[in-house]
Amino acid sequence: MELRGKQKRYLRSQAHHLQPIFQIGKGGLNSAMVVQINEALEKRELIKVTLLQNTDEIAEEVAEALKADIHCEIVQIIGRVLVLFKPSSKEKYQKISKEVKAI
């Protein structure tokens, strides 16, 4: 699902008040973290991931790796903070994705 401009704007407004729930540190992005991020996206649909100062990772590269691995949408990258969106496959968690489809 490719997001349009208005949809991304809506998701950015929803993500503004969220706290980052994942931090990528000097260990970098590993397969266990990718699985956890995918599970969190399944439940929440919209999350923030932050890269700590001591990591060698680059935000754009991490975002592209996550997009390729778990097929999520990159809503926004500001500095070291990524905002990711993926519609949930379970209907009881599809609150944000229903609103995004209506836009």
mmCIF file of N, CA, C and O in Angstrom:
data_model
loop_
_atom_site.group_PDB
_atom_site.id
_atom_site.type_symbol
_atom_site.label_atom_id
_atom_site.label_comp_id
_atom_site.label_asym_id
_atom_site.label_seq_id
_atom_site.Cartn_x
_atom_site.Cartn_y
_atom_site.Cartn_z
ATOM 1 N N MET A 1 0.845 -1.183 0.000
ATOM 2 C CA MET A 1 0.000 0.000 0.000
ATOM 3 C C MET A 1 0.886 1.240 0.000
ATOM 4 O O MET A 1 1.582 1.520 0.969
ATOM 5 N N GLU A 2 0.892 1.963 -1.082
ATOM 6 C CA GLU A 2 1.666 3.191 -1.180
ATOM 7 C C GLU A 2 0.821 4.341 -0.638
ATOM 8 O O GLU A 2 -0.326 4.509 -1.026
ATOM 9 N N LEU A 3 1.389 5.104 0.271
ATOM 10 C CA LEU A 3 0.650 6.189 0.904
ATOM 11 C C LEU A 3 0.688 7.453 0.055
ATOM 12 O O LEU A 3 1.711 7.794 -0.530
ATOM 13 N N ARG A 4 -0.448 8.136 0.011
ATOM 14 C CA ARG A 4 -0.516 9.426 -0.676
ATOM 15 C C ARG A 4 -0.136 10.536 0.305
ATOM 16 O O ARG A 4 -0.015 10.314 1.506
ATOM 17 N N GLY A 5 0.026 11.734 -0.203
ATOM 18 C CA GLY A 5 0.466 12.868 0.613
ATOM 19 C C GLY A 5 -0.445 13.163 1.792
ATOM 20 O O GLY A 5 0.009 13.379 2.914
ATOM 21 N N LYS A 6 -1.753 13.183 1.545
ATOM 22 C CA LYS A 6 -2.694 13.475 2.621
ATOM 23 C C LYS A 6 -2.675 12.383 3.682
ATOM 24 O O LYS A 6 -2.827 12.653 4.869
ATOM 25 N N GLN A 7 -2.502 11.141 3.248
ATOM 26 C CA GLN A 7 -2.441 10.030 4.193
ATOM 27 C C GLN A 7 -1.191 10.141 5.069
ATOM 28 O O GLN A 7 -1.262 9.946 6.281
ATOM 29 N N LYS A 8 -0.061 10.480 4.459
ATOM 30 C CA LYS A 8 1.165 10.646 5.231
ATOM 31 C C LYS A 8 1.027 11.810 6.216
ATOM 32 O O LYS A 8 1.494 11.726 7.350
ATOM 33 N N ARG A 9 0.393 12.877 5.787
ATOM 34 C CA ARG A 9 0.195 14.032 6.662
ATOM 35 C C ARG A 9 -0.651 13.640 7.869
ATOM 36 O O ARG A 9 -0.358 14.020 9.000
ATOM 37 N N TYR A 10 -1.711 12.858 7.637
ATOM 38 C CA TYR A 10 -2.558 12.395 8.728
ATOM 39 C C TYR A 10 -1.766 11.509 9.694
ATOM 40 O O TYR A 10 -1.844 11.670 10.916
ATOM 41 N N LEU A 11 -0.967 10.582 9.142
ATOM 42 C CA LEU A 11 -0.178 9.688 9.985
ATOM 43 C C LEU A 11 0.884 10.456 10.780
ATOM 44 O O LEU A 11 1.141 10.141 11.948
ATOM 45 N N ARG A 12 1.474 11.476 10.172
ATOM 46 C CA ARG A 12 2.439 12.291 10.902
ATOM 47 C C ARG A 12 1.774 12.994 12.076
ATOM 48 O O ARG A 12 2.343 13.084 13.165
ATOM 49 N N SER A 13 0.546 13.465 11.859
ATOM 50 C CA SER A 13 -0.159 14.141 12.954
ATOM 51 C C SER A 13 -0.500 13.161 14.077
ATOM 52 O O SER A 13 -0.465 13.519 15.249
ATOM 53 N N GLN A 14 -0.824 11.922 13.724
ATOM 54 C CA GLN A 14 -1.124 10.913 14.733
ATOM 55 C C GLN A 14 0.145 10.486 15.487
ATOM 56 O O GLN A 14 0.091 10.182 16.678
ATOM 57 N N ALA A 15 1.271 10.463 14.803
ATOM 58 C CA ALA A 15 2.526 10.002 15.406
ATOM 59 C C ALA A 15 3.196 11.075 16.249
ATOM 60 O O ALA A 15 4.070 10.765 17.052
ATOM 61 N N HIS A 16 2.783 12.318 16.101
ATOM 62 C CA HIS A 16 3.439 13.421 16.796
ATOM 63 C C HIS A 16 3.483 13.196 18.310
ATOM 64 O O HIS A 16 4.482 13.486 18.961
ATOM 65 N N HIS A 17 2.419 12.667 18.874
ATOM 66 C CA HIS A 17 2.323 12.510 20.320
ATOM 67 C C HIS A 17 2.870 11.173 20.810
ATOM 68 O O HIS A 17 2.934 10.951 22.014
ATOM 69 N N LEU A 18 3.278 10.299 19.911
ATOM 70 C CA LEU A 18 3.795 8.988 20.308
ATOM 71 C C LEU A 18 5.226 9.095 20.829
ATOM 72 O O LEU A 18 6.003 9.923 20.363
ATOM 73 N N GLN A 19 5.537 8.226 21.766
ATOM 74 C CA GLN A 19 6.920 8.089 22.237
ATOM 75 C C GLN A 19 7.570 6.948 21.449
ATOM 76 O O GLN A 19 6.904 5.963 21.144
ATOM 77 N N PRO A 20 8.865 7.056 21.138
ATOM 78 C CA PRO A 20 9.547 5.940 20.471
ATOM 79 C C PRO A 20 9.535 4.698 21.352
ATOM 80 O O PRO A 20 9.849 4.784 22.534
ATOM 81 N N ILE A 21 9.132 3.564 20.786
ATOM 82 C CA ILE A 21 9.085 2.342 21.594
ATOM 83 C C ILE A 21 10.252 1.406 21.289
ATOM 84 O O ILE A 21 10.433 0.428 21.996
ATOM 85 N N PHE A 22 11.040 1.711 20.281
ATOM 86 C CA PHE A 22 12.242 0.925 19.992
ATOM 87 C C PHE A 22 13.424 1.866 19.860
ATOM 88 O O PHE A 22 13.303 2.945 19.295
ATOM 89 N N GLN A 23 14.561 1.417 20.394
ATOM 90 C CA GLN A 23 15.796 2.171 20.274
ATOM 91 C C GLN A 23 16.845 1.262 19.663
ATOM 92 O O GLN A 23 17.071 0.158 20.149
ATOM 93 N N ILE A 24 17.471 1.746 18.599
ATOM 94 C CA ILE A 24 18.533 0.982 17.950
ATOM 95 C C ILE A 24 19.849 1.553 18.434
ATOM 96 O O ILE A 24 20.140 2.724 18.214
ATOM 97 N N GLY A 25 20.622 0.714 19.129
ATOM 98 C CA GLY A 25 21.870 1.160 19.737
ATOM 99 C C GLY A 25 23.074 0.653 18.980
ATOM 100 O O GLY A 25 23.024 0.414 17.774
ATOM 101 N N LYS A 26 24.176 0.447 19.733
ATOM 102 C CA LYS A 26 25.416 0.081 19.055
ATOM 103 C C LYS A 26 25.393 -1.332 18.500
ATOM 104 O O LYS A 26 26.208 -1.668 17.657
ATOM 105 N N GLY A 27 24.442 -2.168 18.945
ATOM 106 C CA GLY A 27 24.298 -3.502 18.364
ATOM 107 C C GLY A 27 23.715 -3.456 16.957
ATOM 108 O O GLY A 27 23.792 -4.421 16.213
ATOM 109 N N GLY A 28 23.115 -2.330 16.596
ATOM 110 C CA GLY A 28 22.531 -2.182 15.268
ATOM 111 C C GLY A 28 21.189 -2.874 15.144
ATOM 112 O O GLY A 28 20.593 -3.309 16.125
ATOM 113 N N LEU A 29 20.723 -2.974 13.937
ATOM 114 C CA LEU A 29 19.437 -3.610 13.646
ATOM 115 C C LEU A 29 19.675 -5.100 13.431
ATOM 116 O O LEU A 29 20.371 -5.484 12.503
ATOM 117 N N ASN A 30 19.118 -5.940 14.319
ATOM 118 C CA ASN A 30 19.297 -7.380 14.168
ATOM 119 C C ASN A 30 17.948 -8.045 13.893
ATOM 120 O O ASN A 30 16.900 -7.400 13.929
ATOM 121 N N SER A 31 17.985 -9.332 13.592
ATOM 122 C CA SER A 31 16.765 -10.034 13.188
ATOM 123 C C SER A 31 15.740 -10.102 14.315
ATOM 124 O O SER A 31 14.543 -10.029 14.068
ATOM 125 N N ALA A 32 16.183 -10.223 15.555
ATOM 126 C CA ALA A 32 15.243 -10.270 16.686
ATOM 127 C C ALA A 32 14.490 -8.946 16.806
ATOM 128 O O ALA A 32 13.281 -8.923 17.071
ATOM 129 N N MET A 33 15.203 -7.844 16.598
ATOM 130 C CA MET A 33 14.557 -6.539 16.681
ATOM 131 C C MET A 33 13.561 -6.347 15.535
ATOM 132 O O MET A 33 12.491 -5.775 15.728
ATOM 133 N N VAL A 34 13.899 -6.853 14.356
ATOM 134 C CA VAL A 34 12.989 -6.755 13.219
ATOM 135 C C VAL A 34 11.687 -7.501 13.520
ATOM 136 O O VAL A 34 10.594 -7.005 13.236
ATOM 137 N N VAL A 35 11.794 -8.670 14.130
ATOM 138 C CA VAL A 35 10.608 -9.449 14.506
ATOM 139 C C VAL A 35 9.769 -8.679 15.526
ATOM 140 O O VAL A 35 8.544 -8.603 15.410
ATOM 141 N N GLN A 36 10.416 -8.073 16.520
ATOM 142 C CA GLN A 36 9.690 -7.311 17.536
ATOM 143 C C GLN A 36 9.004 -6.088 16.939
ATOM 144 O O GLN A 36 7.872 -5.766 17.301
ATOM 145 N N ILE A 37 9.687 -5.406 16.035
ATOM 146 C CA ILE A 37 9.087 -4.232 15.380
ATOM 147 C C ILE A 37 7.878 -4.659 14.563
ATOM 148 O O ILE A 37 6.840 -3.997 14.575
ATOM 149 N N ASN A 38 7.987 -5.786 13.869
ATOM 150 C CA ASN A 38 6.860 -6.298 13.083
ATOM 151 C C ASN A 38 5.668 -6.629 13.981
ATOM 152 O O ASN A 38 4.526 -6.310 13.640
ATOM 153 N N GLU A 39 5.916 -7.247 15.136
ATOM 154 C CA GLU A 39 4.835 -7.570 16.068
ATOM 155 C C GLU A 39 4.188 -6.304 16.631
ATOM 156 O O GLU A 39 2.969 -6.233 16.786
ATOM 157 N N ALA A 40 5.008 -5.303 16.934
ATOM 158 C CA ALA A 40 4.467 -4.044 17.449
ATOM 159 C C ALA A 40 3.619 -3.349 16.391
ATOM 160 O O ALA A 40 2.564 -2.776 16.698
ATOM 161 N N LEU A 41 4.069 -3.391 15.143
ATOM 162 C CA LEU A 41 3.287 -2.795 14.051
ATOM 163 C C LEU A 41 1.961 -3.530 13.864
ATOM 164 O O LEU A 41 0.955 -2.915 13.510
ATOM 165 N N GLU A 42 1.956 -4.828 14.085
ATOM 166 C CA GLU A 42 0.724 -5.611 13.951
ATOM 167 C C GLU A 42 -0.323 -5.143 14.965
ATOM 168 O O GLU A 42 -1.499 -5.063 14.660
ATOM 169 N N LYS A 43 0.133 -4.810 16.177
ATOM 170 C CA LYS A 43 -0.796 -4.385 17.215
ATOM 171 C C LYS A 43 -1.127 -2.893 17.160
ATOM 172 O O LYS A 43 -2.255 -2.492 17.398
ATOM 173 N N ARG A 44 -0.118 -2.058 16.855
ATOM 174 C CA ARG A 44 -0.312 -0.610 16.954
ATOM 175 C C ARG A 44 -0.499 0.081 15.608
ATOM 176 O O ARG A 44 -1.015 1.187 15.563
ATOM 177 N N GLU A 45 0.012 -0.493 14.550
ATOM 178 C CA GLU A 45 -0.031 0.023 13.174
ATOM 179 C C GLU A 45 0.885 1.216 12.942
ATOM 180 O O GLU A 45 1.368 1.412 11.844
ATOM 181 N N LEU A 46 1.125 2.040 13.955
ATOM 182 C CA LEU A 46 1.941 3.244 13.796
ATOM 183 C C LEU A 46 2.890 3.329 14.987
ATOM 184 O O LEU A 46 2.440 3.380 16.134
ATOM 185 N N ILE A 47 4.199 3.308 14.717
ATOM 186 C CA ILE A 47 5.174 3.367 15.806
ATOM 187 C C ILE A 47 6.324 4.302 15.436
ATOM 188 O O ILE A 47 6.526 4.628 14.265
ATOM 189 N N LYS A 48 7.066 4.692 16.463
ATOM 190 C CA LYS A 48 8.293 5.450 16.278
ATOM 191 C C LYS A 48 9.469 4.586 16.717
ATOM 192 O O LYS A 48 9.379 3.857 17.699
ATOM 193 N N VAL A 49 10.561 4.691 15.962
ATOM 194 C CA VAL A 49 11.811 4.004 16.286
ATOM 195 C C VAL A 49 12.894 5.071 16.301
ATOM 196 O O VAL A 49 12.961 5.902 15.403
ATOM 197 N N THR A 50 13.724 5.051 17.336
ATOM 198 C CA THR A 50 14.793 6.042 17.419
ATOM 199 C C THR A 50 16.155 5.362 17.342
ATOM 200 O O THR A 50 16.311 4.224 17.787
ATOM 201 N N LEU A 51 17.105 6.050 16.754
ATOM 202 C CA LEU A 51 18.478 5.571 16.686
ATOM 203 C C LEU A 51 19.287 6.335 17.730
ATOM 204 O O LEU A 51 19.270 7.567 17.746
ATOM 205 N N LEU A 52 19.956 5.611 18.610
ATOM 206 C CA LEU A 52 20.737 6.249 19.661
ATOM 207 C C LEU A 52 22.020 6.853 19.097
ATOM 208 O O LEU A 52 22.444 6.529 17.990
ATOM 209 N N GLN A 53 22.661 7.710 19.891
ATOM 210 C CA GLN A 53 23.880 8.390 19.447
ATOM 211 C C GLN A 53 25.035 7.424 19.189
ATOM 212 O O GLN A 53 25.877 7.678 18.342
ATOM 213 N N ASN A 54 25.066 6.305 19.917
ATOM 214 C CA ASN A 54 26.217 5.396 19.811
ATOM 215 C C ASN A 54 26.084 4.362 18.691
ATOM 216 O O ASN A 54 26.905 3.473 18.591
ATOM 217 N N THR A 55 25.102 4.475 17.845
ATOM 218 C CA THR A 55 24.943 3.511 16.754
ATOM 219 C C THR A 55 25.665 3.988 15.500
ATOM 220 O O THR A 55 25.814 5.192 15.277
ATOM 221 N N ASP A 56 26.122 3.020 14.713
ATOM 222 C CA ASP A 56 26.769 3.335 13.440
ATOM 223 C C ASP A 56 25.769 3.340 12.292
ATOM 224 O O ASP A 56 26.130 3.622 11.153
ATOM 225 N N GLU A 57 24.512 2.995 12.591
ATOM 226 C CA GLU A 57 23.480 2.911 11.564
ATOM 227 C C GLU A 57 23.080 4.315 11.083
ATOM 228 O O GLU A 57 23.163 5.285 11.826
ATOM 229 N N ILE A 58 22.610 4.371 9.855
ATOM 230 C CA ILE A 58 22.087 5.617 9.279
ATOM 231 C C ILE A 58 20.579 5.453 9.161
ATOM 232 O O ILE A 58 20.092 4.405 8.725
ATOM 233 N N ALA A 59 19.837 6.484 9.551
ATOM 234 C CA ALA A 59 18.378 6.396 9.638
ATOM 235 C C ALA A 59 17.743 5.955 8.319
ATOM 236 O O ALA A 59 16.845 5.106 8.312
ATOM 237 N N GLU A 60 18.190 6.503 7.205
ATOM 238 C CA GLU A 60 17.606 6.157 5.908
ATOM 239 C C GLU A 60 17.856 4.687 5.560
ATOM 240 O O GLU A 60 16.977 4.025 5.009
ATOM 241 N N GLU A 61 19.053 4.178 5.892
ATOM 242 C CA GLU A 61 19.366 2.780 5.603
ATOM 243 C C GLU A 61 18.536 1.841 6.473
ATOM 244 O O GLU A 61 18.070 0.799 6.004
ATOM 245 N N VAL A 62 18.354 2.186 7.743
ATOM 246 C CA VAL A 62 17.528 1.379 8.638
ATOM 247 C C VAL A 62 16.088 1.364 8.128
ATOM 248 O O VAL A 62 15.438 0.317 8.097
ATOM 249 N N ALA A 63 15.594 2.519 7.712
ATOM 250 C CA ALA A 63 14.226 2.608 7.209
ATOM 251 C C ALA A 63 14.041 1.739 5.972
ATOM 252 O O ALA A 63 13.046 1.011 5.859
ATOM 253 N N GLU A 64 14.986 1.776 5.052
ATOM 254 C CA GLU A 64 14.891 0.959 3.838
ATOM 255 C C GLU A 64 14.979 -0.528 4.164
ATOM 256 O O GLU A 64 14.286 -1.348 3.562
ATOM 257 N N ALA A 65 15.837 -0.890 5.130
ATOM 258 C CA ALA A 65 15.958 -2.296 5.529
ATOM 259 C C ALA A 65 14.650 -2.791 6.136
ATOM 260 O O ALA A 65 14.190 -3.894 5.835
ATOM 261 N N LEU A 66 14.033 -1.972 6.997
ATOM 262 C CA LEU A 66 12.753 -2.359 7.596
ATOM 263 C C LEU A 66 11.654 -2.448 6.544
ATOM 264 O O LEU A 66 10.819 -3.345 6.575
ATOM 265 N N LYS A 67 11.669 -1.524 5.601
ATOM 266 C CA LYS A 67 10.667 -1.536 4.529
ATOM 267 C C LYS A 67 10.792 -2.815 3.702
ATOM 268 O O LYS A 67 9.787 -3.439 3.356
ATOM 269 N N ALA A 68 12.010 -3.234 3.428
ATOM 270 C CA ALA A 68 12.226 -4.447 2.639
ATOM 271 C C ALA A 68 11.876 -5.705 3.435
ATOM 272 O O ALA A 68 11.291 -6.640 2.882
ATOM 273 N N ASP A 69 12.227 -5.726 4.728
ATOM 274 C CA ASP A 69 12.025 -6.931 5.539
ATOM 275 C C ASP A 69 10.569 -7.160 5.930
ATOM 276 O O ASP A 69 10.070 -8.275 5.840
ATOM 277 N N ILE A 70 9.899 -6.101 6.400
ATOM 278 C CA ILE A 70 8.548 -6.302 6.944
ATOM 279 C C ILE A 70 7.461 -5.599 6.145
ATOM 280 O O ILE A 70 6.312 -5.593 6.551
ATOM 281 N N HIS A 71 7.833 -5.003 5.016
ATOM 282 C CA HIS A 71 6.875 -4.382 4.092
ATOM 283 C C HIS A 71 6.024 -3.311 4.779
ATOM 284 O O HIS A 71 4.814 -3.260 4.587
ATOM 285 N N CYS A 72 6.694 -2.461 5.586
ATOM 286 C CA CYS A 72 5.982 -1.357 6.223
ATOM 287 C C CYS A 72 6.220 -0.087 5.408
ATOM 288 O O CYS A 72 7.088 -0.049 4.539
ATOM 289 N N GLU A 73 5.435 0.925 5.681
ATOM 290 C CA GLU A 73 5.588 2.213 5.012
ATOM 291 C C GLU A 73 6.384 3.151 5.908
ATOM 292 O O GLU A 73 6.161 3.203 7.118
ATOM 293 N N ILE A 74 7.299 3.899 5.311
ATOM 294 C CA ILE A 74 8.053 4.906 6.046
ATOM 295 C C ILE A 74 7.270 6.206 5.929
ATOM 296 O O ILE A 74 7.155 6.774 4.853
ATOM 297 N N VAL A 75 6.710 6.651 7.041
ATOM 298 C CA VAL A 75 5.912 7.863 7.035
ATOM 299 C C VAL A 75 6.818 9.079 7.083
ATOM 300 O O VAL A 75 6.629 10.037 6.343
ATOM 301 N N GLN A 76 7.839 9.026 7.943
ATOM 302 C CA GLN A 76 8.668 10.200 8.145
ATOM 303 C C GLN A 76 9.996 9.803 8.773
ATOM 304 O O GLN A 76 10.065 8.864 9.565
ATOM 305 N N ILE A 77 11.047 10.541 8.403
ATOM 306 C CA ILE A 77 12.345 10.415 9.054
ATOM 307 C C ILE A 77 12.770 11.820 9.449
ATOM 308 O O ILE A 77 12.917 12.686 8.591
ATOM 309 N N ILE A 78 12.909 12.037 10.743
ATOM 310 C CA ILE A 78 13.418 13.318 11.228
ATOM 311 C C ILE A 78 14.648 13.021 12.067
ATOM 312 O O ILE A 78 14.536 12.430 13.137
ATOM 313 N N GLY A 79 15.802 13.412 11.574
ATOM 314 C CA GLY A 79 17.040 13.165 12.304
ATOM 315 C C GLY A 79 17.244 11.684 12.527
ATOM 316 O O GLY A 79 17.466 10.928 11.597
ATOM 317 N N ARG A 80 17.130 11.261 13.780
ATOM 318 C CA ARG A 80 17.343 9.859 14.139
ATOM 319 C C ARG A 80 16.050 9.172 14.540
ATOM 320 O O ARG A 80 16.077 8.140 15.204
ATOM 321 N N VAL A 81 14.915 9.739 14.184
ATOM 322 C CA VAL A 81 13.617 9.162 14.547
ATOM 323 C C VAL A 81 12.872 8.747 13.281
ATOM 324 O O VAL A 81 12.701 9.547 12.360
ATOM 325 N N LEU A 82 12.430 7.485 13.253
ATOM 326 C CA LEU A 82 11.650 6.956 12.129
ATOM 327 C C LEU A 82 10.211 6.785 12.573
ATOM 328 O O LEU A 82 9.956 6.333 13.690
ATOM 329 N N VAL A 83 9.284 7.118 11.701
ATOM 330 C CA VAL A 83 7.872 6.829 11.942
ATOM 331 C C VAL A 83 7.459 5.787 10.911
ATOM 332 O O VAL A 83 7.583 6.021 9.704
ATOM 333 N N LEU A 84 6.978 4.631 11.394
ATOM 334 C CA LEU A 84 6.630 3.511 10.524
ATOM 335 C C LEU A 84 5.147 3.191 10.636
ATOM 336 O O LEU A 84 4.564 3.288 11.720
ATOM 337 N N PHE A 85 4.554 2.794 9.508
ATOM 338 C CA PHE A 85 3.143 2.426 9.479
ATOM 339 C C PHE A 85 2.988 1.125 8.699
ATOM 340 O O PHE A 85 3.612 0.940 7.655
ATOM 341 N N LYS A 86 2.162 0.238 9.238
ATOM 342 C CA LYS A 86 1.813 -0.982 8.523
ATOM 343 C C LYS A 86 0.402 -1.368 8.947
ATOM 344 O O LYS A 86 0.140 -1.527 10.138
ATOM 345 N N PRO A 87 -0.535 -1.496 7.994
ATOM 346 C CA PRO A 87 -1.898 -1.906 8.362
ATOM 347 C C PRO A 87 -1.893 -3.280 9.015
ATOM 348 O O PRO A 87 -1.188 -4.178 8.579
ATOM 349 N N SER A 88 -2.665 -3.427 10.072
ATOM 350 C CA SER A 88 -2.748 -4.690 10.788
ATOM 351 C C SER A 88 -3.552 -5.701 9.982
ATOM 352 O O SER A 88 -4.494 -5.344 9.272
ATOM 353 N N SER A 89 -3.196 -6.971 10.115
ATOM 354 C CA SER A 89 -3.960 -8.013 9.428
ATOM 355 C C SER A 89 -5.177 -8.432 10.248
ATOM 356 O O SER A 89 -6.108 -9.031 9.712
ATOM 357 N N LYS A 90 -5.183 -8.106 11.543
ATOM 358 C CA LYS A 90 -6.310 -8.440 12.408
ATOM 359 C C LYS A 90 -7.250 -7.257 12.500
ATOM 360 O O LYS A 90 -6.830 -6.134 12.780
ATOM 361 N N GLU A 91 -8.533 -7.501 12.297
ATOM 362 C CA GLU A 91 -9.502 -6.414 12.226
ATOM 363 C C GLU A 91 -9.639 -5.647 13.534
ATOM 364 O O GLU A 91 -9.870 -4.441 13.524
ATOM 365 N N LYS A 92 -9.445 -6.303 14.668
ATOM 366 C CA LYS A 92 -9.622 -5.608 15.946
ATOM 367 C C LYS A 92 -8.543 -4.553 16.189
ATOM 368 O O LYS A 92 -8.734 -3.664 17.003
ATOM 369 N N TYR A 93 -7.425 -4.621 15.478
ATOM 370 C CA TYR A 93 -6.365 -3.630 15.619
ATOM 371 C C TYR A 93 -6.383 -2.583 14.501
ATOM 372 O O TYR A 93 -5.534 -1.709 14.468
ATOM 373 N N GLN A 94 -7.317 -2.647 13.578
ATOM 374 C CA GLN A 94 -7.311 -1.791 12.389
ATOM 375 C C GLN A 94 -8.002 -0.450 12.618
ATOM 376 O O GLN A 94 -8.863 -0.060 11.848
ATOM 377 N N LYS A 95 -7.595 0.264 13.638
ATOM 378 C CA LYS A 95 -8.207 1.567 13.899
ATOM 379 C C LYS A 95 -7.629 2.635 12.970
ATOM 380 O O LYS A 95 -8.351 3.331 12.262
ATOM 381 N N ILE A 96 -6.320 2.755 12.959
ATOM 382 C CA ILE A 96 -5.666 3.803 12.171
ATOM 383 C C ILE A 96 -5.783 3.518 10.674
ATOM 384 O O ILE A 96 -6.048 4.422 9.886
ATOM 385 N N SER A 97 -5.635 2.254 10.271
ATOM 386 C CA SER A 97 -5.666 1.944 8.840
ATOM 387 C C SER A 97 -7.034 2.213 8.227
ATOM 388 O O SER A 97 -7.127 2.596 7.063
ATOM 389 N N LYS A 98 -8.101 2.038 8.998
ATOM 390 C CA LYS A 98 -9.443 2.360 8.475
ATOM 391 C C LYS A 98 -9.566 3.861 8.222
ATOM 392 O O LYS A 98 -10.151 4.282 7.221
ATOM 393 N N GLU A 99 -9.010 4.666 9.149
ATOM 394 C CA GLU A 99 -9.055 6.117 8.968
ATOM 395 C C GLU A 99 -8.188 6.562 7.789
ATOM 396 O O GLU A 99 -8.563 7.475 7.058
ATOM 397 N N VAL A 100 -7.053 5.893 7.586
ATOM 398 C CA VAL A 100 -6.163 6.233 6.479
ATOM 399 C C VAL A 100 -6.832 5.915 5.143
ATOM 400 O O VAL A 100 -6.732 6.691 4.193
ATOM 401 N N LYS A 101 -7.532 4.785 5.063
ATOM 402 C CA LYS A 101 -8.216 4.422 3.814
ATOM 403 C C LYS A 101 -9.320 5.410 3.471
ATOM 404 O O LYS A 101 -9.612 5.626 2.301
ATOM 405 N N ALA A 102 -9.932 5.998 4.496
ATOM 406 C CA ALA A 102 -11.020 6.956 4.253
ATOM 407 C C ALA A 102 -10.508 8.279 3.703
ATOM 408 O O ALA A 102 -11.264 9.033 3.101
ATOM 409 N N ILE A 103 -9.223 8.547 3.883
ATOM 410 C CA ILE A 103 -8.656 9.831 3.398
ATOM 411 C C ILE A 103 -8.373 9.731 1.909
ATOM 412 O O ILE A 103 -7.847 8.788 1.427
#
